[in-house]
Structure formats: C-alpha cells, structure tokens
C-alpha cells in the first residue's frame, strides 16, 4: 500500500477519535462532528475519495460495519421492557413509528417528487432516533423525569424496531425491482425474511447458549461476539442475498431476550471496535456525499426537515400520549425532541449504495436527504431544546438526587435513608446480588459499571445531581469521581476515605479529581461498614427551633451525621471545606 493511502486511513481513524472526543467534551451528538469532518475531508477539500480508496470493497466494508451497529442496537430490545416503561413509550415505538413513517414518506413524495418506493424507504429510515443522539440532549437540558425517561427509553427501543422496518421496506423495494407482479414480490420478500430470521434466530440462540453455559472465556467474549455476528451475517447472505442485516438484528434480539444471558457480557466491543468503525464509517460516508445532489434538493430538503420537526414530531407525540397523565406541555416537548442518528445514517448509506448499483432512480439523493435530516434535526434541537423546555415549563429544577456507585451493605443503607427522605436515588453496581437487594428495598438500581461507555447511553441520570462513590473498589470510586465531576460539577462529587486512598502517590489519581472526601478522611469506608455489620441503622430526624442540632447530639451521643437535607431538598455531606451546620427545617 502506498504512503498516501496509509496517511488517509490513519487520518480517518484519528479524525474519528478527535470528533468523538470533542463531542464528549461539549455534550453534543458525535455524529454531527463526524459528518462535518467528512464533508470537509471529501467534497470541500478533496482529501478523501472513498470509492478510489476501497473500490469494490466499499459495499462489503459498509455492510459489515452496519451489521455490527445493528447487532449492538438490537441487544437493547427486550420484549419485557416494551410494556415495562409505560404505555406512552410502547405507543411511541409502535404508533409513533407508523406516524413518522407515513409523514416522512408523504413529505418526500410530494415535496421532492420521489416515487412511492424511495419515499417509503426514506420514511422508514428516519423513524430511527437512538440514545447516542438523544441522551446528550437530555443531559444538557435535564427535563422532568416524567418526560426524560420516556424520551430515553423511546430512543433505546426504537433503534432496533426502526431498523427492522427499514430493512423490511428495503427488501420490499429490492424484491419489487427483481420480480414481476405482486405475487412474485411477496414471495421474494417472504424468502428474504425467512432466510434472515431463521439464520439470525439460530445463530443468536447458539451463541447465547454458549454464553449461558460459560463455554466462551471472559477474555474472548467480545471477540467471540464480533466473530459470531460476522458468521451469521455471511451465512444469511449466502442463503439469500440482502438478508444478512435482518439476520444480525434478529440475532441480537434473541440474545437480549434469552434467560440467564447477560447482555453486558457481549457489548464491550462497542466501546472499542464499534466506536472506531463508527468514527471511520461516517467520515467516509460524508466524504463521498454528492454536493450537487444535495444542492438539487436544497429547498425541498429544508421543507422536509421543517415538516418532520414541526408537524410529524408533535403529531406522533400527541397521538402516542392519548390517555396518559402527561400534560399538553410535556407532550409538546416529547414531540420536539427526536433527532436522527447513527443507525439512520448507516442504513441509508448502505441502502443507497445497493440501489445505485442496481440503477434505481434517485438513489443517489437518498443519502444527501437523510444526512440533511440528521444534521438539521441535531442542530435545531441542540440549539433550541433548552429554551423550549424552559418555555414549556418542563425543565427540572436543580437536580437533587444521588447516584451511588457501589452495592455493598453501606451503600444500600445510605441509599435507603436518602430515598426515604424524599430524594431520588440510583444504586449502580456490577454484582447482581447487590442489585437484587437494593431493588427489594424499593431502590432504583442499575446493573453494570457506572463508568462504562454502556452507562453513558443507558444509565438514566434524570433528577440526579450528586455522586456518592463508596464501592469497595477504590479504583472504581476514583474513576467515577473523574467521570461524574463533568456531569454534576466537582462540588457535587463525594467519596469515603479507604485504606486504598492512602496508597503511594504513583498509584493514585490526582487528588483534585478524586472527589470531596467525607469526614475529612477521619472515618473510612471500612469503619462504617463495620458499624453496619454490627447492627447500626440510619435514622432521619427533622430539626426545629425547639429541637436543634445540639439537642439532637445530646440525645444521641454516639450518632454520626452522614448527610443532611435542607428545606430546598438539597443534600449536604460532611466535608472539611463545608462544615455541616443544619438549621431548623433541615433533616439530618
């Protein structure tokens, strides 16, 4: 390979990392920066020519990358969760998808003059949102929990459902091209669906069985997941062309819904391989964007974006929330927030490549329109959502809840006491037994690592404004403090001293980043855990003018004040730089 090609490939990977890093810093969806980088590298500056670089390998490379993206997204679709997050979420991912599909298809057909097939395919593609674009918006805006949780779960569940719709419509379009008569079209489509569905279901069951029985060692699980996905994809394509993407989507859904198979065991590759592939893929796809095709639909594209934002979005939210407890302001906010993301871009690019290869009319305009919708919705909503939330009155006041990292007996006891005092609490831990105990006490609990990339899009931080890192593993506490200092602010990140925090300096994270240490380090994590083991309990008392802190301490000479809550529901912990001085009306 020549030095120029090496430079381009390495530059794409480095640019992908840089775009995702900047997105993380400014809390905006990474796809926005990736597409802009691709537009600069391709049409604007002419540095990257994807077709010349990869030639005939471009479609297979894009297909494999999209297969991995769809598999990762389908792992989030658990049928138990469709009804477990309320009727509104269920309606949004069923009725709402139908409304968006029809509205977007009609817009493309009447505004741009596209035929019914391509319009229907475009409509199906833009039904997909995704947590990678929605969650950054929610964390920036912090809407009320009633709407924030609905939007989060809709984005998670709609990814695979919308992708399946897009795949089915695409296969119908391909079948319509290759067949003569409606009967032959239906027969071709049925064969594709059966081939993809059966191959994916069988592959998913076998790999899930291997995970359940621990046939794959821990260090090979992520690699094994990638290998299994590619094997199923290739097998389905060999059985029936165009069925591979459906197969890997079905495979992920089967694994996600198998009992005693933890999805977290196989999603780790997303944090390394898939991140790199996504970064490179979208820079490449944007680099090959046809500016002339984009300009030819310029005014029409703007019209379609506005119709989706102003009419389709609110209509989908209003119809999906009929009979719910949401007021009209919350429903309008639901309708406003629906940015398009990674899955829409990926499948549109692949579908366009395959349709162009088959000589389908206007296929070269599909990607420009989808990319325009992605950029338009992300930019519009990133700039306006905070203002819209404030005007509609759905912004959450200062978040007061607590994220507790650690599921030991102390963490659960503190979490229960804080929850009983009226604040939102989420306990995060990687031990299932700890999560089970927390949930049995009525606490919200998240099974997984709070510092993983998976947590970035799955962990619901709505209503949370503080971190209490009290895991037995000091390294996890340090990482959590570093990670959530950006989220909550350094003044709202707390931890307990531990023997491990007294390690030699070369083994420590910078002290400025560890977090504010409770009790100035005089009381350590192990001390309180010993007290809990001996039967110590947390009790909450509200102070008054007649019964102040002095009276409380005299009545309870051995008590340790672990936290206090002021009349504004703000929680305070005893730290050296802010001594606790509870007044009347405070709960201690």
Short mmCIF file of N, CA and C in Angstrom, two decimals, residues 277-428:
data_model
loop_
_atom_site.label_atom_id
_atom_site.label_comp_id
_atom_site.label_asym_id
_atom_site.label_seq_id
_atom_site.Cartn_x
_atom_site.Cartn_y
_atom_site.Cartn_z
N UNK A 277 -15.04 1.91 14.28
CA UNK A 277 -15.71 1.70 13.00
C UNK A 277 -16.72 2.80 12.70
N UNK A 278 -17.48 3.19 13.73
CA UNK A 278 -18.48 4.24 13.54
C UNK A 278 -17.80 5.54 13.13
N UNK A 279 -16.71 5.88 13.83
CA UNK A 279 -16.00 7.11 13.50
C UNK A 279 -15.51 7.11 12.07
N UNK A 280 -14.85 6.02 11.68
CA UNK A 280 -14.33 5.94 10.32
C UNK A 280 -15.43 5.88 9.27
N UNK A 281 -16.48 5.11 9.57
CA UNK A 281 -17.57 4.92 8.60
C UNK A 281 -18.22 6.25 8.22
N UNK A 282 -18.57 7.05 9.22
CA UNK A 282 -19.33 8.25 8.89
C UNK A 282 -18.48 9.35 8.29
N UNK A 283 -17.20 9.35 8.58
CA UNK A 283 -16.33 10.28 7.87
C UNK A 283 -16.24 9.87 6.40
N UNK A 284 -16.12 8.56 6.16
CA UNK A 284 -16.08 8.07 4.77
C UNK A 284 -17.39 8.35 4.03
N UNK A 285 -18.51 8.07 4.69
CA UNK A 285 -19.80 8.26 4.03
C UNK A 285 -20.06 9.72 3.72
N UNK A 286 -19.71 10.59 4.66
CA UNK A 286 -19.90 12.02 4.42
C UNK A 286 -18.94 12.52 3.35
N UNK A 287 -17.75 11.91 3.28
CA UNK A 287 -16.75 12.33 2.30
C UNK A 287 -17.21 12.03 0.87
N UNK A 288 -18.02 11.00 0.69
CA UNK A 288 -18.49 10.66 -0.66
C UNK A 288 -19.86 11.27 -0.97
N UNK A 289 -20.30 12.18 -0.12
CA UNK A 289 -21.59 12.83 -0.34
C UNK A 289 -21.54 13.67 -1.61
N UNK A 290 -22.55 13.54 -2.42
CA UNK A 290 -22.64 14.27 -3.68
C UNK A 290 -23.25 15.65 -3.41
N UNK A 291 -22.39 16.66 -3.43
CA UNK A 291 -22.86 18.02 -3.13
C UNK A 291 -23.87 18.48 -4.17
N UNK A 292 -23.67 18.11 -5.44
CA UNK A 292 -24.63 18.51 -6.48
C UNK A 292 -26.01 17.92 -6.20
N UNK A 293 -26.02 16.64 -5.75
CA UNK A 293 -27.30 16.01 -5.41
C UNK A 293 -27.94 16.70 -4.22
N UNK A 294 -27.10 17.10 -3.25
CA UNK A 294 -27.62 17.81 -2.08
C UNK A 294 -28.20 19.16 -2.47
N UNK A 295 -27.48 19.88 -3.34
CA UNK A 295 -27.95 21.20 -3.76
C UNK A 295 -29.23 21.09 -4.58
N UNK A 296 -29.37 19.99 -5.32
CA UNK A 296 -30.56 19.83 -6.16
C UNK A 296 -31.82 19.64 -5.33
N UNK A 297 -31.66 19.20 -4.09
CA UNK A 297 -32.84 19.03 -3.22
C UNK A 297 -32.80 20.03 -2.06
N UNK A 298 -31.98 21.08 -2.21
CA UNK A 298 -31.75 22.02 -1.11
C UNK A 298 -33.00 22.56 -0.45
N UNK A 299 -33.83 23.29 -1.22
CA UNK A 299 -35.05 23.88 -0.66
C UNK A 299 -36.02 22.79 -0.23
N UNK A 300 -36.12 21.74 -1.04
CA UNK A 300 -37.01 20.64 -0.69
C UNK A 300 -36.58 19.95 0.59
N UNK A 301 -35.25 19.80 0.78
CA UNK A 301 -34.74 19.16 1.99
C UNK A 301 -35.08 19.98 3.22
N UNK A 302 -34.92 21.30 3.12
CA UNK A 302 -35.27 22.18 4.24
C UNK A 302 -36.76 22.06 4.57
N UNK A 303 -37.58 21.99 3.53
CA UNK A 303 -39.03 21.84 3.75
C UNK A 303 -39.35 20.53 4.45
N UNK A 304 -38.70 19.45 4.01
CA UNK A 304 -38.92 18.14 4.64
C UNK A 304 -38.51 18.17 6.10
N UNK A 305 -37.36 18.77 6.39
CA UNK A 305 -36.88 18.86 7.78
C UNK A 305 -37.88 19.61 8.65
N UNK A 306 -38.37 20.73 8.15
CA UNK A 306 -39.33 21.53 8.92
C UNK A 306 -40.64 20.78 9.13
N UNK A 307 -41.09 20.05 8.11
CA UNK A 307 -42.31 19.26 8.26
C UNK A 307 -42.14 18.18 9.32
N UNK A 308 -40.98 17.52 9.32
CA UNK A 308 -40.71 16.50 10.32
C UNK A 308 -40.64 17.09 11.72
N UNK A 309 -40.02 18.27 11.82
CA UNK A 309 -39.82 18.88 13.13
C UNK A 309 -41.10 19.50 13.69
N UNK A 310 -41.84 20.19 12.85
CA UNK A 310 -42.97 20.99 13.33
C UNK A 310 -44.30 20.25 13.27
N UNK A 311 -44.46 19.33 12.34
CA UNK A 311 -45.75 18.64 12.19
C UNK A 311 -45.67 17.17 12.60
N UNK A 312 -44.76 16.41 11.99
CA UNK A 312 -44.70 14.97 12.27
C UNK A 312 -44.35 14.68 13.73
N UNK A 313 -43.39 15.43 14.28
CA UNK A 313 -42.97 15.19 15.66
C UNK A 313 -44.09 15.41 16.67
N UNK A 314 -44.68 16.60 16.70
CA UNK A 314 -45.79 16.82 17.64
C UNK A 314 -46.97 15.88 17.42
N UNK A 315 -47.29 15.56 16.15
CA UNK A 315 -48.41 14.66 15.86
C UNK A 315 -48.14 13.28 16.45
N UNK A 316 -46.92 12.78 16.27
CA UNK A 316 -46.56 11.46 16.80
C UNK A 316 -46.66 11.44 18.31
N UNK A 317 -46.23 12.53 18.97
CA UNK A 317 -46.26 12.57 20.44
C UNK A 317 -47.69 12.69 20.96
N UNK A 318 -48.50 13.53 20.31
CA UNK A 318 -49.87 13.73 20.77
C UNK A 318 -50.69 12.43 20.66
N UNK A 319 -50.58 11.75 19.52
CA UNK A 319 -51.33 10.51 19.34
C UNK A 319 -50.85 9.41 20.28
N UNK A 320 -49.55 9.36 20.53
CA UNK A 320 -48.99 8.30 21.37
C UNK A 320 -49.28 8.50 22.85
N UNK A 321 -49.58 9.74 23.25
CA UNK A 321 -49.78 10.02 24.68
C UNK A 321 -51.24 10.21 25.05
N UNK A 322 -52.15 9.88 24.13
CA UNK A 322 -53.58 9.98 24.45
C UNK A 322 -53.91 9.09 25.65
N UNK A 323 -54.61 9.67 26.61
CA UNK A 323 -54.99 8.90 27.79
C UNK A 323 -53.92 8.79 28.86
N UNK A 324 -52.76 9.42 28.64
CA UNK A 324 -51.69 9.36 29.64
C UNK A 324 -51.82 10.51 30.63
N UNK A 325 -50.98 10.51 31.65
CA UNK A 325 -51.01 11.57 32.66
C UNK A 325 -50.18 12.78 32.25
N UNK A 326 -49.53 12.73 31.09
CA UNK A 326 -48.72 13.85 30.64
C UNK A 326 -49.62 15.02 30.24
N UNK A 327 -49.23 16.24 30.65
CA UNK A 327 -50.00 17.41 30.23
C UNK A 327 -49.57 17.83 28.82
N UNK A 328 -50.25 18.83 28.26
CA UNK A 328 -50.01 19.17 26.86
C UNK A 328 -48.61 19.75 26.66
N UNK A 329 -48.06 20.41 27.69
CA UNK A 329 -46.71 20.95 27.57
C UNK A 329 -45.68 19.83 27.49
N UNK A 330 -45.86 18.83 28.30
CA UNK A 330 -44.94 17.69 28.27
C UNK A 330 -45.06 16.94 26.94
N UNK A 331 -46.27 16.87 26.41
CA UNK A 331 -46.47 16.19 25.12
C UNK A 331 -45.80 16.97 23.99
N UNK A 332 -45.90 18.29 24.04
CA UNK A 332 -45.24 19.10 23.02
C UNK A 332 -43.73 18.93 23.08
N UNK A 333 -43.19 18.81 24.29
CA UNK A 333 -41.75 18.62 24.43
C UNK A 333 -41.34 17.26 23.86
N UNK A 334 -42.15 16.23 24.12
CA UNK A 334 -41.88 14.91 23.54
C UNK A 334 -41.84 14.99 22.02
N UNK A 335 -42.73 15.79 21.46
CA UNK A 335 -42.78 15.91 20.01
C UNK A 335 -41.63 16.69 19.43
N UNK A 336 -41.04 17.58 20.23
CA UNK A 336 -39.94 18.42 19.73
C UNK A 336 -38.63 17.64 19.67
N UNK A 337 -38.40 16.76 20.63
CA UNK A 337 -37.10 16.07 20.74
C UNK A 337 -37.16 14.73 20.01
N UNK A 338 -36.58 14.68 18.83
CA UNK A 338 -36.48 13.42 18.09
C UNK A 338 -35.39 13.56 17.03
N UNK A 339 -34.12 13.74 17.46
CA UNK A 339 -33.03 13.85 16.48
C UNK A 339 -32.73 12.50 15.85
N UNK A 340 -32.28 12.53 14.61
CA UNK A 340 -31.89 11.27 13.95
C UNK A 340 -30.40 11.05 14.15
N UNK A 341 -29.99 9.75 14.11
CA UNK A 341 -28.62 9.46 14.49
C UNK A 341 -27.93 8.42 13.66
N UNK A 342 -27.10 7.64 14.35
CA UNK A 342 -26.14 6.75 13.71
C UNK A 342 -26.80 5.68 12.85
N UNK A 343 -27.83 5.03 13.36
CA UNK A 343 -28.45 3.93 12.61
C UNK A 343 -29.07 4.45 11.32
N UNK A 344 -29.74 5.60 11.38
CA UNK A 344 -30.34 6.18 10.18
C UNK A 344 -29.28 6.46 9.12
N UNK A 345 -28.16 7.04 9.54
CA UNK A 345 -27.09 7.35 8.59
C UNK A 345 -26.49 6.08 8.00
N UNK A 346 -26.28 5.09 8.85
CA UNK A 346 -25.62 3.86 8.39
C UNK A 346 -26.47 3.10 7.38
N UNK A 347 -27.75 2.87 7.72
CA UNK A 347 -28.57 2.06 6.81
C UNK A 347 -28.91 2.82 5.54
N UNK A 348 -29.03 4.15 5.62
CA UNK A 348 -29.32 4.91 4.40
C UNK A 348 -28.16 4.82 3.42
N UNK A 349 -26.93 4.90 3.95
CA UNK A 349 -25.76 4.83 3.08
C UNK A 349 -25.66 3.47 2.41
N UNK A 350 -25.90 2.42 3.18
CA UNK A 350 -25.81 1.07 2.61
C UNK A 350 -26.92 0.84 1.59
N UNK A 351 -28.15 1.23 1.94
CA UNK A 351 -29.26 1.05 1.00
C UNK A 351 -29.00 1.82 -0.29
N UNK A 352 -28.48 3.03 -0.15
CA UNK A 352 -28.22 3.85 -1.33
C UNK A 352 -27.17 3.20 -2.23
N UNK A 353 -26.09 2.68 -1.62
CA UNK A 353 -25.05 2.02 -2.41
C UNK A 353 -25.62 0.85 -3.21
N UNK A 354 -26.46 0.06 -2.57
CA UNK A 354 -27.02 -1.12 -3.24
C UNK A 354 -28.04 -0.74 -4.30
N UNK A 355 -28.84 0.29 -4.02
CA UNK A 355 -29.83 0.73 -5.01
C UNK A 355 -29.14 1.37 -6.21
N UNK A 356 -28.08 2.15 -5.96
CA UNK A 356 -27.33 2.75 -7.06
C UNK A 356 -26.73 1.67 -7.95
N UNK A 357 -26.20 0.62 -7.32
CA UNK A 357 -25.60 -0.48 -8.09
C UNK A 357 -26.64 -1.16 -8.98
N UNK A 358 -27.91 -1.10 -8.57
CA UNK A 358 -28.99 -1.71 -9.35
C UNK A 358 -29.66 -0.71 -10.29
N UNK A 359 -29.13 0.52 -10.34
CA UNK A 359 -29.66 1.51 -11.25
C UNK A 359 -30.99 2.11 -10.85
N UNK A 360 -31.27 2.19 -9.55
CA UNK A 360 -32.55 2.72 -9.07
C UNK A 360 -32.56 4.25 -9.20
N UNK A 361 -33.63 4.78 -9.76
CA UNK A 361 -33.74 6.22 -10.00
C UNK A 361 -33.76 7.01 -8.68
N UNK A 362 -32.98 8.09 -8.63
CA UNK A 362 -32.88 9.00 -7.48
C UNK A 362 -32.23 8.36 -6.25
N UNK A 363 -31.64 7.16 -6.41
CA UNK A 363 -30.99 6.52 -5.26
C UNK A 363 -29.83 7.36 -4.74
N UNK A 364 -29.17 8.12 -5.63
CA UNK A 364 -28.04 8.94 -5.21
C UNK A 364 -28.47 10.12 -4.34
N UNK A 365 -29.78 10.39 -4.28
CA UNK A 365 -30.27 11.50 -3.46
C UNK A 365 -30.76 11.07 -2.08
N UNK A 366 -30.80 9.75 -1.86
CA UNK A 366 -31.29 9.25 -0.57
C UNK A 366 -30.37 9.66 0.58
N UNK A 367 -29.07 9.42 0.42
CA UNK A 367 -28.12 9.75 1.48
C UNK A 367 -28.05 11.26 1.74
N UNK A 368 -27.96 12.11 0.70
CA UNK A 368 -27.96 13.55 0.99
C UNK A 368 -29.18 14.01 1.79
N UNK A 369 -30.36 13.46 1.48
CA UNK A 369 -31.56 13.88 2.21
C UNK A 369 -31.52 13.38 3.66
N UNK A 370 -31.13 12.11 3.86
CA UNK A 370 -31.06 11.58 5.22
C UNK A 370 -30.02 12.33 6.03
N UNK A 371 -28.85 12.59 5.44
CA UNK A 371 -27.81 13.32 6.16
C UNK A 371 -28.27 14.75 6.47
N UNK A 372 -29.01 15.35 5.54
CA UNK A 372 -29.54 16.69 5.80
C UNK A 372 -30.52 16.66 6.97
N UNK A 373 -31.36 15.63 7.02
CA UNK A 373 -32.30 15.49 8.14
C UNK A 373 -31.55 15.29 9.45
N UNK A 374 -30.50 14.46 9.43
CA UNK A 374 -29.71 14.23 10.65
C UNK A 374 -29.09 15.53 11.14
N UNK A 375 -28.38 16.22 10.24
CA UNK A 375 -27.72 17.46 10.64
C UNK A 375 -28.75 18.50 11.06
N UNK A 376 -29.84 18.61 10.28
CA UNK A 376 -30.86 19.61 10.60
C UNK A 376 -31.52 19.38 11.93
N UNK A 377 -31.95 18.14 12.19
CA UNK A 377 -32.64 17.87 13.47
C UNK A 377 -31.69 17.99 14.65
N UNK A 378 -30.45 17.52 14.50
CA UNK A 378 -29.50 17.61 15.61
C UNK A 378 -29.17 19.07 15.92
N UNK A 379 -28.92 19.87 14.88
CA UNK A 379 -28.58 21.28 15.10
C UNK A 379 -29.77 22.04 15.68
N UNK A 380 -30.94 21.89 15.06
CA UNK A 380 -32.13 22.60 15.55
C UNK A 380 -32.41 22.26 17.00
N UNK A 381 -32.38 20.98 17.31
CA UNK A 381 -32.75 20.57 18.67
C UNK A 381 -31.65 20.85 19.68
N UNK A 382 -30.38 20.78 19.27
CA UNK A 382 -29.30 21.13 20.19
C UNK A 382 -29.36 22.60 20.57
N UNK A 383 -29.70 23.45 19.61
CA UNK A 383 -29.74 24.89 19.87
C UNK A 383 -31.01 25.34 20.57
N UNK A 384 -32.11 24.60 20.38
CA UNK A 384 -33.40 25.10 20.85
C UNK A 384 -34.01 24.35 22.02
N UNK A 385 -33.58 23.13 22.27
CA UNK A 385 -34.30 22.29 23.24
C UNK A 385 -34.28 22.87 24.64
N UNK A 386 -33.15 23.45 25.05
CA UNK A 386 -33.10 24.04 26.39
C UNK A 386 -34.13 25.17 26.52
N UNK A 387 -34.21 26.03 25.47
CA UNK A 387 -35.17 27.14 25.50
C UNK A 387 -36.60 26.62 25.45
N UNK A 388 -36.85 25.62 24.60
CA UNK A 388 -38.19 25.03 24.50
C UNK A 388 -38.61 24.44 25.84
N UNK A 389 -37.70 23.74 26.50
CA UNK A 389 -38.02 23.13 27.80
C UNK A 389 -38.36 24.20 28.83
N UNK A 390 -37.63 25.30 28.80
CA UNK A 390 -37.89 26.37 29.77
C UNK A 390 -39.23 27.04 29.49
N UNK A 391 -39.52 27.31 28.21
CA UNK A 391 -40.78 27.96 27.85
C UNK A 391 -41.98 27.07 28.18
N UNK A 392 -41.82 25.77 28.00
CA UNK A 392 -42.92 24.84 28.28
C UNK A 392 -43.00 24.46 29.75
N UNK A 393 -42.01 24.86 30.51
CA UNK A 393 -42.03 24.56 31.95
C UNK A 393 -41.75 23.11 32.28
N UNK A 394 -40.98 22.42 31.44
CA UNK A 394 -40.67 21.02 31.72
C UNK A 394 -39.22 20.83 32.16
N UNK A 395 -38.49 21.94 32.32
CA UNK A 395 -37.13 21.82 32.83
C UNK A 395 -37.17 21.46 34.29
N UNK A 396 -36.30 20.58 34.66
CA UNK A 396 -36.23 20.17 36.06
C UNK A 396 -35.51 21.25 36.85
N UNK A 397 -35.99 21.56 38.06
CA UNK A 397 -35.22 22.46 38.91
C UNK A 397 -33.89 21.80 39.23
N UNK A 398 -33.07 22.46 40.01
CA UNK A 398 -31.75 21.92 40.33
C UNK A 398 -31.88 20.46 40.77
N UNK A 399 -31.24 19.53 40.04
CA UNK A 399 -31.36 18.11 40.40
C UNK A 399 -30.75 17.83 41.76
N UNK A 400 -31.46 17.10 42.59
CA UNK A 400 -31.03 16.89 43.97
C UNK A 400 -30.75 15.43 44.29
N UNK A 401 -31.07 14.52 43.38
CA UNK A 401 -30.90 13.10 43.67
C UNK A 401 -29.44 12.68 43.73
N UNK A 402 -29.23 11.42 44.11
CA UNK A 402 -27.87 10.91 44.33
C UNK A 402 -27.66 9.62 43.56
N UNK A 403 -26.57 9.58 42.79
CA UNK A 403 -26.11 8.34 42.17
C UNK A 403 -25.08 7.72 43.12
N UNK A 404 -25.35 6.52 43.57
CA UNK A 404 -24.45 5.83 44.49
C UNK A 404 -23.73 4.72 43.73
N UNK A 405 -22.42 4.83 43.63
CA UNK A 405 -21.61 3.81 42.98
C UNK A 405 -21.14 2.83 44.05
N UNK A 406 -21.63 1.61 43.95
CA UNK A 406 -21.33 0.60 44.95
C UNK A 406 -22.62 -0.02 45.45
N UNK A 407 -22.61 -1.33 45.64
CA UNK A 407 -23.82 -2.01 46.09
C UNK A 407 -23.60 -2.78 47.38
N UNK A 408 -22.60 -2.36 48.17
CA UNK A 408 -22.36 -3.03 49.45
C UNK A 408 -23.42 -2.65 50.46
N UNK A 409 -23.35 -3.23 51.65
CA UNK A 409 -24.37 -3.00 52.67
C UNK A 409 -24.46 -1.54 53.07
N UNK A 410 -23.33 -0.85 53.13
CA UNK A 410 -23.33 0.57 53.48
C UNK A 410 -24.02 1.39 52.40
N UNK A 411 -23.68 1.13 51.14
CA UNK A 411 -24.26 1.88 50.03
C UNK A 411 -25.78 1.72 49.99
N UNK A 412 -26.25 0.50 50.19
CA UNK A 412 -27.69 0.26 50.16
C UNK A 412 -28.38 0.92 51.34
N UNK A 413 -27.74 0.88 52.52
CA UNK A 413 -28.34 1.51 53.70
C UNK A 413 -28.42 3.02 53.56
N UNK A 414 -27.35 3.64 53.06
CA UNK A 414 -27.38 5.09 52.83
C UNK A 414 -28.41 5.43 51.76
N UNK A 415 -28.43 4.65 50.68
CA UNK A 415 -29.40 4.90 49.62
C UNK A 415 -30.83 4.82 50.11
N UNK A 416 -31.12 3.85 50.95
CA UNK A 416 -32.46 3.71 51.51
C UNK A 416 -32.82 4.91 52.37
N UNK A 417 -31.87 5.38 53.18
CA UNK A 417 -32.13 6.54 54.05
C UNK A 417 -32.38 7.80 53.23
N UNK A 418 -31.59 8.00 52.18
CA UNK A 418 -31.78 9.18 51.32
C UNK A 418 -33.10 9.09 50.58
N UNK A 419 -33.43 7.90 50.08
CA UNK A 419 -34.69 7.69 49.37
C UNK A 419 -35.88 7.94 50.29
N UNK A 420 -35.80 7.45 51.53
CA UNK A 420 -36.89 7.65 52.49
C UNK A 420 -37.07 9.12 52.83
N UNK A 421 -35.99 9.90 52.65
CA UNK A 421 -36.08 11.34 52.91
C UNK A 421 -36.70 12.09 51.74
N UNK A 422 -37.00 11.38 50.64
CA UNK A 422 -37.72 12.00 49.53
C UNK A 422 -36.90 12.34 48.31
N UNK A 423 -35.62 11.98 48.28
CA UNK A 423 -34.78 12.28 47.13
C UNK A 423 -34.64 11.05 46.24
N UNK A 424 -34.41 11.30 44.94
CA UNK A 424 -34.22 10.18 44.01
C UNK A 424 -32.83 9.58 44.22
N UNK A 425 -32.77 8.26 44.22
CA UNK A 425 -31.52 7.54 44.42
C UNK A 425 -31.41 6.44 43.36
N UNK A 426 -30.23 6.30 42.79
CA UNK A 426 -29.93 5.18 41.90
C UNK A 426 -28.65 4.52 42.39
N UNK A 427 -28.72 3.23 42.66
CA UNK A 427 -27.55 2.46 43.08
C UNK A 427 -27.01 1.72 41.86
N UNK A 428 -25.72 1.87 41.59
CA UNK A 428 -25.09 1.21 40.44
C UNK A 428 -24.01 0.26 40.91
#
